[in-house]
Amino acid sequence: MIEFVSVSRNYGDKLAVAQLDLKIPSGELFALLGPNGAGKTTTIRMMVGLLQPTSGQVRICGHDVVTETRQANRHLGLVPDEPYLYDKLSGREFLSFVADIHGLDRNDAAARIDREIDQFELRPFVDDRTETYSHGMKQRLAFAAALLHEPAVLVVDEPMVGLDPRSIRLVKDLLKAKARSGMTIFMSTHSLSAVEEIADRIGILDHGQMKFLGTLAELRKLSVAEHTSLEHLYLHMTDGLPAERSASQATAP
Ligand code: ATP
């Protein structure tokens, strides 16, 4: 489970995230949407301990990310938008390195690495140096690395960018299946179609404020028109265009 308790973050005078309260329970696939500069990356960086909140607290499975970093990290897997890999290592060597960082014993690590190689269809290139990988191949390796230690919480930043249609299908199915098996998934994305298809709940962040928090069905209740697309609702919400009903009627922060 992920909890943000009154979390704010400033950069100098600039307020990037304002008083964010958010609780994401186990087994939920949560999607964070928002225009460029809305505060999504800042939110993710605070969640994974790369940035400290100016005020408030972020907890991963009950552990404060700032004061109990190790415990929080044990439960956390991160797939960043730009995977950090080591060019001169092969994919398999990188996965072994990540397994070592997590303190997995050799036999267990080998079995898990094999499992992830199959899951993300890495076998054809896993023994090549990662410097030869395309973006999509790197992204699939980053997914495999993030799941090796079987975290309770998976944070994914723009998971679909650069992936081919088959890999997108793979990642969507995987995220859905992981959430069904109890993993908490936090996904930041601009891919509205993916959100429509797989998210259990949506947050729309704009200028650091959560403008909407709820299900797609709740978001649709804001519009009088039936079957309104998420794109239409999202544009209304983030352009400051008046929605047909007040956002607060469907918002449950
Ligand atoms: P995008 O979709 O473009 O990636 P985002 O929603 O991830 O955007 P953030 O990167 O979190 O947005 O930025 C939120 C706000 O904070 C923006 O106004 C941005 O200019 C500002 N900001 C982000 N990082 C810094 C920084 N290191 N120093 C100063 N301001 C920053």
mmCIF file of C-alpha atoms and ligand atoms in Angstrom:
data_model
loop_
_atom_site.group_PDB
_atom_site.id
_atom_site.type_symbol
_atom_site.label_atom_id
_atom_site.label_comp_id
_atom_site.label_asym_id
_atom_site.label_seq_id
_atom_site.Cartn_x
_atom_site.Cartn_y
_atom_site.Cartn_z
ATOM 1 C CA MET A 1 0.000 0.000 0.000
ATOM 2 C CA ILE A 2 1.108 3.552 -0.730
ATOM 3 C CA GLU A 3 0.151 6.560 1.381
ATOM 4 C CA PHE A 4 0.771 10.254 0.824
ATOM 5 C CA VAL A 5 -0.100 12.322 3.877
ATOM 6 C CA SER A 6 -0.339 16.075 3.200
ATOM 7 C CA VAL A 7 2.700 15.933 0.935
ATOM 8 C CA SER A 8 4.011 19.152 -0.589
ATOM 9 C CA ARG A 9 7.187 19.834 -2.524
ATOM 10 C CA ASN A 10 8.693 23.167 -3.436
ATOM 11 C CA TYR A 11 11.552 23.993 -5.778
ATOM 12 C CA GLY A 12 12.588 27.375 -4.383
ATOM 13 C CA ASP A 13 9.436 29.490 -4.630
ATOM 14 C CA LYS A 14 7.792 27.077 -7.029
ATOM 15 C CA LEU A 15 5.169 24.772 -5.500
ATOM 16 C CA ALA A 16 5.366 21.574 -7.595
ATOM 17 C CA VAL A 17 3.088 19.357 -5.475
ATOM 18 C CA ALA A 18 0.542 20.819 -3.062
ATOM 19 C CA GLN A 19 -0.885 19.033 0.002
ATOM 20 C CA LEU A 20 -1.272 15.668 -1.654
ATOM 21 C CA ASP A 21 -3.356 13.123 0.279
ATOM 22 C CA LEU A 22 -3.621 9.774 -1.409
ATOM 23 C CA LYS A 23 -4.014 6.173 -0.273
ATOM 24 C CA ILE A 24 -3.562 3.333 -2.755
ATOM 25 C CA PRO A 25 -4.488 -0.062 -1.292
ATOM 26 C CA SER A 26 -2.985 -3.456 -2.092
ATOM 27 C CA GLY A 27 -4.175 -4.895 -5.373
ATOM 28 C CA GLU A 28 -5.026 -1.535 -6.947
ATOM 29 C CA LEU A 29 -3.708 -0.388 -10.305
ATOM 30 C CA PHE A 30 -3.608 3.386 -9.952
ATOM 31 C CA ALA A 31 -2.896 5.692 -12.895
ATOM 32 C CA LEU A 32 -1.618 9.238 -12.442
ATOM 33 C CA LEU A 33 -2.389 11.561 -15.330
ATOM 34 C CA GLY A 34 -1.551 15.206 -15.818
ATOM 35 C CA PRO A 35 -0.141 17.688 -18.300
ATOM 36 C CA ASN A 36 3.575 18.431 -18.652
ATOM 37 C CA GLY A 37 4.821 20.121 -15.514
ATOM 38 C CA ALA A 38 1.844 18.951 -13.416
ATOM 39 C CA GLY A 39 4.071 17.373 -10.746
ATOM 40 C CA LYS A 40 3.950 13.669 -11.690
ATOM 41 C CA THR A 41 7.718 13.084 -11.760
ATOM 42 C CA THR A 42 8.114 15.004 -8.514
ATOM 43 C CA THR A 43 5.443 12.771 -6.950
ATOM 44 C CA ILE A 44 7.198 9.616 -8.154
ATOM 45 C CA ARG A 45 10.622 10.812 -7.045
ATOM 46 C CA MET A 46 9.258 11.443 -3.547
ATOM 47 C CA MET A 47 7.609 8.013 -3.502
ATOM 48 C CA VAL A 48 10.842 6.174 -4.317
ATOM 49 C CA GLY A 49 13.058 8.250 -2.005
ATOM 50 C CA LEU A 50 14.929 10.232 -4.666
ATOM 51 C CA LEU A 51 13.478 13.520 -3.430
ATOM 52 C CA GLN A 52 12.350 14.563 0.042
ATOM 53 C CA PRO A 53 8.960 16.181 0.543
ATOM 54 C CA THR A 54 9.117 19.786 1.761
ATOM 55 C CA SER A 55 6.363 18.760 4.173
ATOM 56 C CA GLY A 56 4.220 15.699 4.796
ATOM 57 C CA GLN A 57 5.015 12.009 4.657
ATOM 58 C CA VAL A 58 5.093 9.231 2.069
ATOM 59 C CA ARG A 59 4.720 5.638 3.330
ATOM 60 C CA ILE A 60 5.296 2.402 1.465
ATOM 61 C CA CYS A 61 3.698 -0.580 3.222
ATOM 62 C CA GLY A 62 3.635 1.527 6.394
ATOM 63 C CA HIS A 63 7.296 2.635 6.214
ATOM 64 C CA ASP A 64 8.195 6.299 5.948
ATOM 65 C CA VAL A 65 10.276 6.703 2.795
ATOM 66 C CA VAL A 66 12.555 9.321 4.442
ATOM 67 C CA THR A 67 13.124 7.862 7.918
ATOM 68 C CA GLU A 68 12.750 4.136 7.090
ATOM 69 C CA THR A 69 14.252 4.170 3.612
ATOM 70 C CA ARG A 70 15.638 0.624 3.672
ATOM 71 C CA GLN A 71 12.401 -0.991 4.809
ATOM 72 C CA ALA A 72 10.387 1.058 2.317
ATOM 73 C CA ASN A 73 12.784 0.161 -0.518
ATOM 74 C CA ARG A 74 12.499 -3.549 0.248
ATOM 75 C CA HIS A 75 8.844 -3.385 -0.743
ATOM 76 C CA LEU A 76 9.366 -1.193 -3.782
ATOM 77 C CA GLY A 77 10.124 -1.858 -7.429
ATOM 78 C CA LEU A 78 10.697 1.047 -9.838
ATOM 79 C CA VAL A 79 10.582 1.145 -13.615
ATOM 80 C CA PRO A 80 11.792 4.649 -14.506
ATOM 81 C CA ASP A 81 10.908 6.296 -17.810
ATOM 82 C CA GLU A 82 14.598 6.203 -18.798
ATOM 83 C CA PRO A 83 15.978 2.869 -17.585
ATOM 84 C CA TYR A 84 19.328 3.117 -15.743
ATOM 85 C CA LEU A 85 21.393 0.206 -17.056
ATOM 86 C CA TYR A 86 25.109 -0.498 -17.252
ATOM 87 C CA ASP A 87 26.153 -0.431 -20.913
ATOM 88 C CA LYS A 88 28.962 -2.939 -20.604
ATOM 89 C CA LEU A 89 26.904 -5.555 -18.772
ATOM 90 C CA SER A 90 24.681 -8.030 -20.558
ATOM 91 C CA GLY A 91 21.031 -8.150 -19.601
ATOM 92 C CA ARG A 92 21.650 -11.349 -17.629
ATOM 93 C CA GLU A 93 24.634 -9.811 -15.795
ATOM 94 C CA PHE A 94 22.515 -6.765 -14.968
ATOM 95 C CA LEU A 95 19.765 -8.978 -13.529
ATOM 96 C CA SER A 96 22.376 -10.874 -11.438
ATOM 97 C CA PHE A 97 23.710 -7.558 -10.173
ATOM 98 C CA VAL A 98 20.204 -6.443 -9.153
ATOM 99 C CA ALA A 99 19.611 -9.826 -7.462
ATOM 100 C CA ASP A 100 22.847 -9.300 -5.466
ATOM 101 C CA ILE A 101 21.720 -5.840 -4.385
ATOM 102 C CA HIS A 102 18.546 -7.424 -3.021
ATOM 103 C CA GLY A 103 20.567 -10.119 -1.232
ATOM 104 C CA LEU A 104 18.921 -13.030 -3.055
ATOM 105 C CA ASP A 105 20.820 -16.310 -2.740
ATOM 106 C CA ARG A 106 22.374 -17.720 -5.908
ATOM 107 C CA ASN A 107 19.929 -20.549 -6.626
ATOM 108 C CA ASP A 108 16.883 -18.456 -5.876
ATOM 109 C CA ALA A 109 18.300 -15.599 -7.974
ATOM 110 C CA ALA A 110 18.968 -17.906 -10.945
ATOM 111 C CA ALA A 111 15.396 -19.232 -10.853
ATOM 112 C CA ARG A 112 13.913 -15.738 -10.614
ATOM 113 C CA ILE A 113 16.131 -14.410 -13.402
ATOM 114 C CA ASP A 114 15.008 -17.265 -15.616
ATOM 115 C CA ARG A 115 11.375 -16.557 -14.786
ATOM 116 C CA GLU A 116 11.687 -12.873 -15.714
ATOM 117 C CA ILE A 117 13.641 -13.649 -18.889
ATOM 118 C CA ASP A 118 10.697 -15.785 -20.011
ATOM 119 C CA GLN A 119 8.059 -13.344 -18.809
ATOM 120 C CA PHE A 120 9.545 -10.427 -20.761
ATOM 121 C CA GLU A 121 10.738 -12.519 -23.701
ATOM 122 C CA LEU A 122 14.362 -11.434 -23.188
ATOM 123 C CA ARG A 123 15.996 -14.714 -24.187
ATOM 124 C CA PRO A 124 17.013 -13.722 -27.756
ATOM 125 C CA PHE A 125 19.177 -10.824 -26.503
ATOM 126 C CA VAL A 126 19.702 -11.289 -22.754
ATOM 127 C CA ASP A 127 23.381 -12.265 -23.189
ATOM 128 C CA ASP A 128 24.201 -9.216 -25.322
ATOM 129 C CA ARG A 129 25.553 -6.015 -23.787
ATOM 130 C CA THR A 130 22.756 -3.607 -22.938
ATOM 131 C CA GLU A 131 24.442 -0.843 -24.968
ATOM 132 C CA THR A 132 23.179 -2.714 -28.053
ATOM 133 C CA TYR A 133 19.529 -2.690 -26.891
ATOM 134 C CA SER A 134 16.734 -0.602 -28.362
ATOM 135 C CA HIS A 135 14.652 1.526 -25.965
ATOM 136 C CA GLY A 136 11.924 -1.116 -25.850
ATOM 137 C CA MET A 137 14.418 -3.888 -25.055
ATOM 138 C CA LYS A 138 15.879 -1.744 -22.251
ATOM 139 C CA GLN A 139 12.388 -1.067 -20.922
ATOM 140 C CA ARG A 140 11.564 -4.782 -20.819
ATOM 141 C CA LEU A 141 14.835 -5.487 -18.988
ATOM 142 C CA ALA A 142 14.022 -2.692 -16.522
ATOM 143 C CA PHE A 143 10.641 -4.348 -15.831
ATOM 144 C CA ALA A 144 12.340 -7.691 -15.245
ATOM 145 C CA ALA A 145 14.823 -6.064 -12.833
ATOM 146 C CA ALA A 146 12.072 -4.246 -10.914
ATOM 147 C CA LEU A 147 10.129 -7.471 -10.345
ATOM 148 C CA LEU A 148 13.027 -9.764 -9.373
ATOM 149 C CA HIS A 149 12.596 -9.242 -5.617
ATOM 150 C CA GLU A 150 8.791 -9.572 -5.877
ATOM 151 C CA PRO A 151 7.967 -6.158 -4.438
ATOM 152 C CA ALA A 152 4.574 -5.398 -2.890
ATOM 153 C CA VAL A 153 4.541 -2.022 -4.662
ATOM 154 C CA LEU A 154 5.523 -1.370 -8.271
ATOM 155 C CA VAL A 155 6.004 2.171 -9.530
ATOM 156 C CA VAL A 156 6.113 2.600 -13.301
ATOM 157 C CA ASP A 157 6.810 5.873 -15.062
ATOM 158 C CA GLU A 158 5.503 5.971 -18.634
ATOM 159 C CA PRO A 159 5.545 2.197 -19.089
ATOM 160 C CA MET A 160 4.284 2.127 -22.692
ATOM 161 C CA VAL A 161 6.620 4.686 -24.294
ATOM 162 C CA GLY A 162 8.877 3.123 -26.913
ATOM 163 C CA LEU A 163 7.327 -0.316 -26.696
ATOM 164 C CA ASP A 164 6.042 -2.130 -29.778
ATOM 165 C CA PRO A 165 2.386 -3.235 -29.825
ATOM 166 C CA ARG A 166 3.211 -6.775 -28.694
ATOM 167 C CA SER A 167 5.271 -5.492 -25.756
ATOM 168 C CA ILE A 168 2.531 -3.006 -24.832
ATOM 169 C CA ARG A 169 0.041 -5.907 -24.711
ATOM 170 C CA LEU A 170 2.514 -7.874 -22.603
ATOM 171 C CA VAL A 171 3.012 -5.021 -20.149
ATOM 172 C CA LYS A 172 -0.712 -4.229 -19.855
ATOM 173 C CA ASP A 173 -1.580 -7.878 -19.202
ATOM 174 C CA LEU A 174 1.260 -8.172 -16.732
ATOM 175 C CA LEU A 175 0.265 -5.051 -14.781
ATOM 176 C CA LYS A 176 -3.344 -6.244 -14.603
ATOM 177 C CA ALA A 177 -2.305 -9.727 -13.473
ATOM 178 C CA LYS A 178 0.125 -8.369 -10.850
ATOM 179 C CA ALA A 179 -2.570 -6.105 -9.414
ATOM 180 C CA ARG A 180 -5.041 -9.025 -9.306
ATOM 181 C CA SER A 181 -2.461 -11.012 -7.355
ATOM 182 C CA GLY A 182 -2.269 -8.247 -4.730
ATOM 183 C CA MET A 183 0.545 -5.983 -5.929
ATOM 184 C CA THR A 184 -0.038 -2.238 -5.601
ATOM 185 C CA ILE A 185 0.761 -0.542 -8.880
ATOM 186 C CA PHE A 186 1.330 3.163 -9.393
ATOM 187 C CA MET A 187 1.598 4.136 -13.035
ATOM 188 C CA SER A 188 2.291 7.595 -14.394
ATOM 189 C CA THR A 189 1.373 7.927 -18.034
ATOM 190 C CA HIS A 190 0.122 10.057 -20.901
ATOM 191 C CA SER A 191 -1.428 6.990 -22.542
ATOM 192 C CA LEU A 192 -5.141 7.557 -22.007
ATOM 193 C CA SER A 193 -6.131 4.405 -23.879
ATOM 194 C CA ALA A 194 -4.009 2.269 -21.541
ATOM 195 C CA VAL A 195 -5.568 4.006 -18.543
ATOM 196 C CA GLU A 196 -9.060 3.415 -19.896
ATOM 197 C CA GLU A 197 -8.265 -0.221 -20.386
ATOM 198 C CA ILE A 198 -6.422 -1.251 -17.235
ATOM 199 C CA ALA A 199 -6.589 1.327 -14.414
ATOM 200 C CA ASP A 200 -8.762 0.675 -11.364
ATOM 201 C CA ARG A 201 -8.556 4.303 -10.267
ATOM 202 C CA ILE A 202 -7.313 7.513 -11.811
ATOM 203 C CA GLY A 203 -5.764 10.656 -10.383
ATOM 204 C CA ILE A 204 -5.547 13.804 -12.498
ATOM 205 C CA LEU A 205 -2.834 16.159 -11.299
ATOM 206 C CA ASP A 206 -2.640 19.715 -12.575
ATOM 207 C CA HIS A 207 -0.378 22.483 -11.277
ATOM 208 C CA GLY A 208 0.514 20.223 -8.348
ATOM 209 C CA GLN A 209 -3.105 19.769 -7.253
ATOM 210 C CA MET A 210 -5.147 16.587 -7.526
ATOM 211 C CA LYS A 211 -8.059 17.788 -9.647
ATOM 212 C CA PHE A 212 -9.791 14.425 -9.706
ATOM 213 C CA LEU A 213 -9.440 11.144 -7.842
ATOM 214 C CA GLY A 214 -11.739 8.234 -8.542
ATOM 215 C CA THR A 215 -12.753 5.578 -11.041
ATOM 216 C CA LEU A 216 -13.353 6.145 -14.718
ATOM 217 C CA ALA A 217 -17.069 5.585 -14.067
ATOM 218 C CA GLU A 218 -16.986 8.357 -11.445
ATOM 219 C CA LEU A 219 -15.126 10.620 -13.836
ATOM 220 C CA ARG A 220 -17.755 9.950 -16.500
ATOM 221 C CA LYS A 221 -20.474 11.019 -14.055
ATOM 222 C CA LEU A 222 -19.036 14.530 -14.391
ATOM 223 C CA SER A 223 -20.296 14.629 -17.940
ATOM 224 C CA VAL A 224 -23.934 14.681 -18.968
ATOM 225 C CA ALA A 225 -23.065 12.951 -22.236
ATOM 226 C CA GLU A 226 -22.972 9.156 -22.098
ATOM 227 C CA HIS A 227 -19.859 7.195 -23.118
ATOM 228 C CA THR A 228 -17.651 10.298 -23.002
ATOM 229 C CA SER A 229 -14.057 9.398 -23.827
ATOM 230 C CA LEU A 230 -11.357 9.726 -21.201
ATOM 231 C CA GLU A 231 -9.567 12.089 -23.584
ATOM 232 C CA HIS A 232 -12.532 14.469 -23.599
ATOM 233 C CA LEU A 233 -12.930 14.315 -19.812
ATOM 234 C CA TYR A 234 -9.200 14.754 -19.259
ATOM 235 C CA LEU A 235 -9.003 17.783 -21.546
ATOM 236 C CA HIS A 236 -11.969 19.391 -19.775
ATOM 237 C CA MET A 237 -10.401 18.748 -16.415
ATOM 238 C CA THR A 238 -6.942 20.060 -17.258
ATOM 239 C CA ASP A 239 -7.857 22.965 -19.558
ATOM 240 C CA GLY A 240 -9.965 24.577 -16.862
ATOM 241 C CA LEU A 241 -13.029 24.122 -19.059
ATOM 242 C CA PRO A 242 -16.175 23.885 -16.960
ATOM 243 C CA ALA A 243 -17.276 20.270 -16.463
ATOM 244 C CA GLU A 244 -21.017 19.706 -16.515
ATOM 245 C CA ARG A 245 -21.005 18.851 -12.826
ATOM 246 C CA SER A 246 -18.681 19.938 -10.058
ATOM 247 C CA ALA A 247 -15.539 17.810 -9.769
ATOM 248 C CA SER A 248 -15.964 17.551 -6.017
ATOM 249 C CA GLN A 249 -19.127 15.481 -6.511
ATOM 250 C CA ALA A 250 -17.065 12.646 -7.898
ATOM 251 C CA THR A 251 -13.815 13.286 -6.050
ATOM 252 C CA ALA A 252 -12.825 11.230 -3.036
ATOM 253 C CA PRO A 253 -9.413 12.442 -1.903
HETATM 254 P P1 ATP B 1 6.099 15.907 -17.533
HETATM 255 O O1 ATP B 1 4.785 15.261 -17.921
HETATM 256 O O2 ATP B 1 6.500 16.978 -18.493
HETATM 257 O O3 ATP B 1 7.199 14.935 -17.257
HETATM 258 P P2 ATP B 1 5.602 16.296 -14.675
HETATM 259 O O4 ATP B 1 4.151 16.215 -14.387
HETATM 260 O O5 ATP B 1 6.413 15.081 -14.414
HETATM 261 O O6 ATP B 1 5.818 16.755 -16.172
HETATM 262 P P3 ATP B 1 7.429 17.649 -12.837
HETATM 263 O O7 ATP B 1 8.688 17.265 -13.537
HETATM 264 O O8 ATP B 1 7.128 16.975 -11.554
HETATM 265 O O9 ATP B 1 6.168 17.522 -13.830
HETATM 266 O O10 ATP B 1 7.484 19.230 -12.586
HETATM 267 C C1 ATP B 1 6.531 19.911 -11.780
HETATM 268 C C2 ATP B 1 6.922 21.374 -11.695
HETATM 269 O O11 ATP B 1 8.124 21.496 -10.953
HETATM 270 C C3 ATP B 1 7.191 22.039 -13.058
HETATM 271 O O12 ATP B 1 6.678 23.348 -13.007
HETATM 272 C C4 ATP B 1 8.690 22.027 -13.173
HETATM 273 O O13 ATP B 1 9.141 23.157 -13.915
HETATM 274 C C5 ATP B 1 9.123 22.157 -11.723
HETATM 275 N N1 ATP B 1 10.401 21.471 -11.489
HETATM 276 C C6 ATP B 1 10.648 20.153 -11.639
HETATM 277 N N2 ATP B 1 11.909 19.850 -11.310
HETATM 278 C C7 ATP B 1 12.498 21.016 -10.966
HETATM 279 C C8 ATP B 1 13.808 21.382 -10.502
HETATM 280 N N3 ATP B 1 14.765 20.476 -10.329
HETATM 281 N N4 ATP B 1 14.030 22.674 -10.230
HETATM 282 C C9 ATP B 1 13.053 23.608 -10.367
HETATM 283 N N5 ATP B 1 11.804 23.343 -10.778
HETATM 284 C C10 ATP B 1 11.517 22.057 -11.072
#
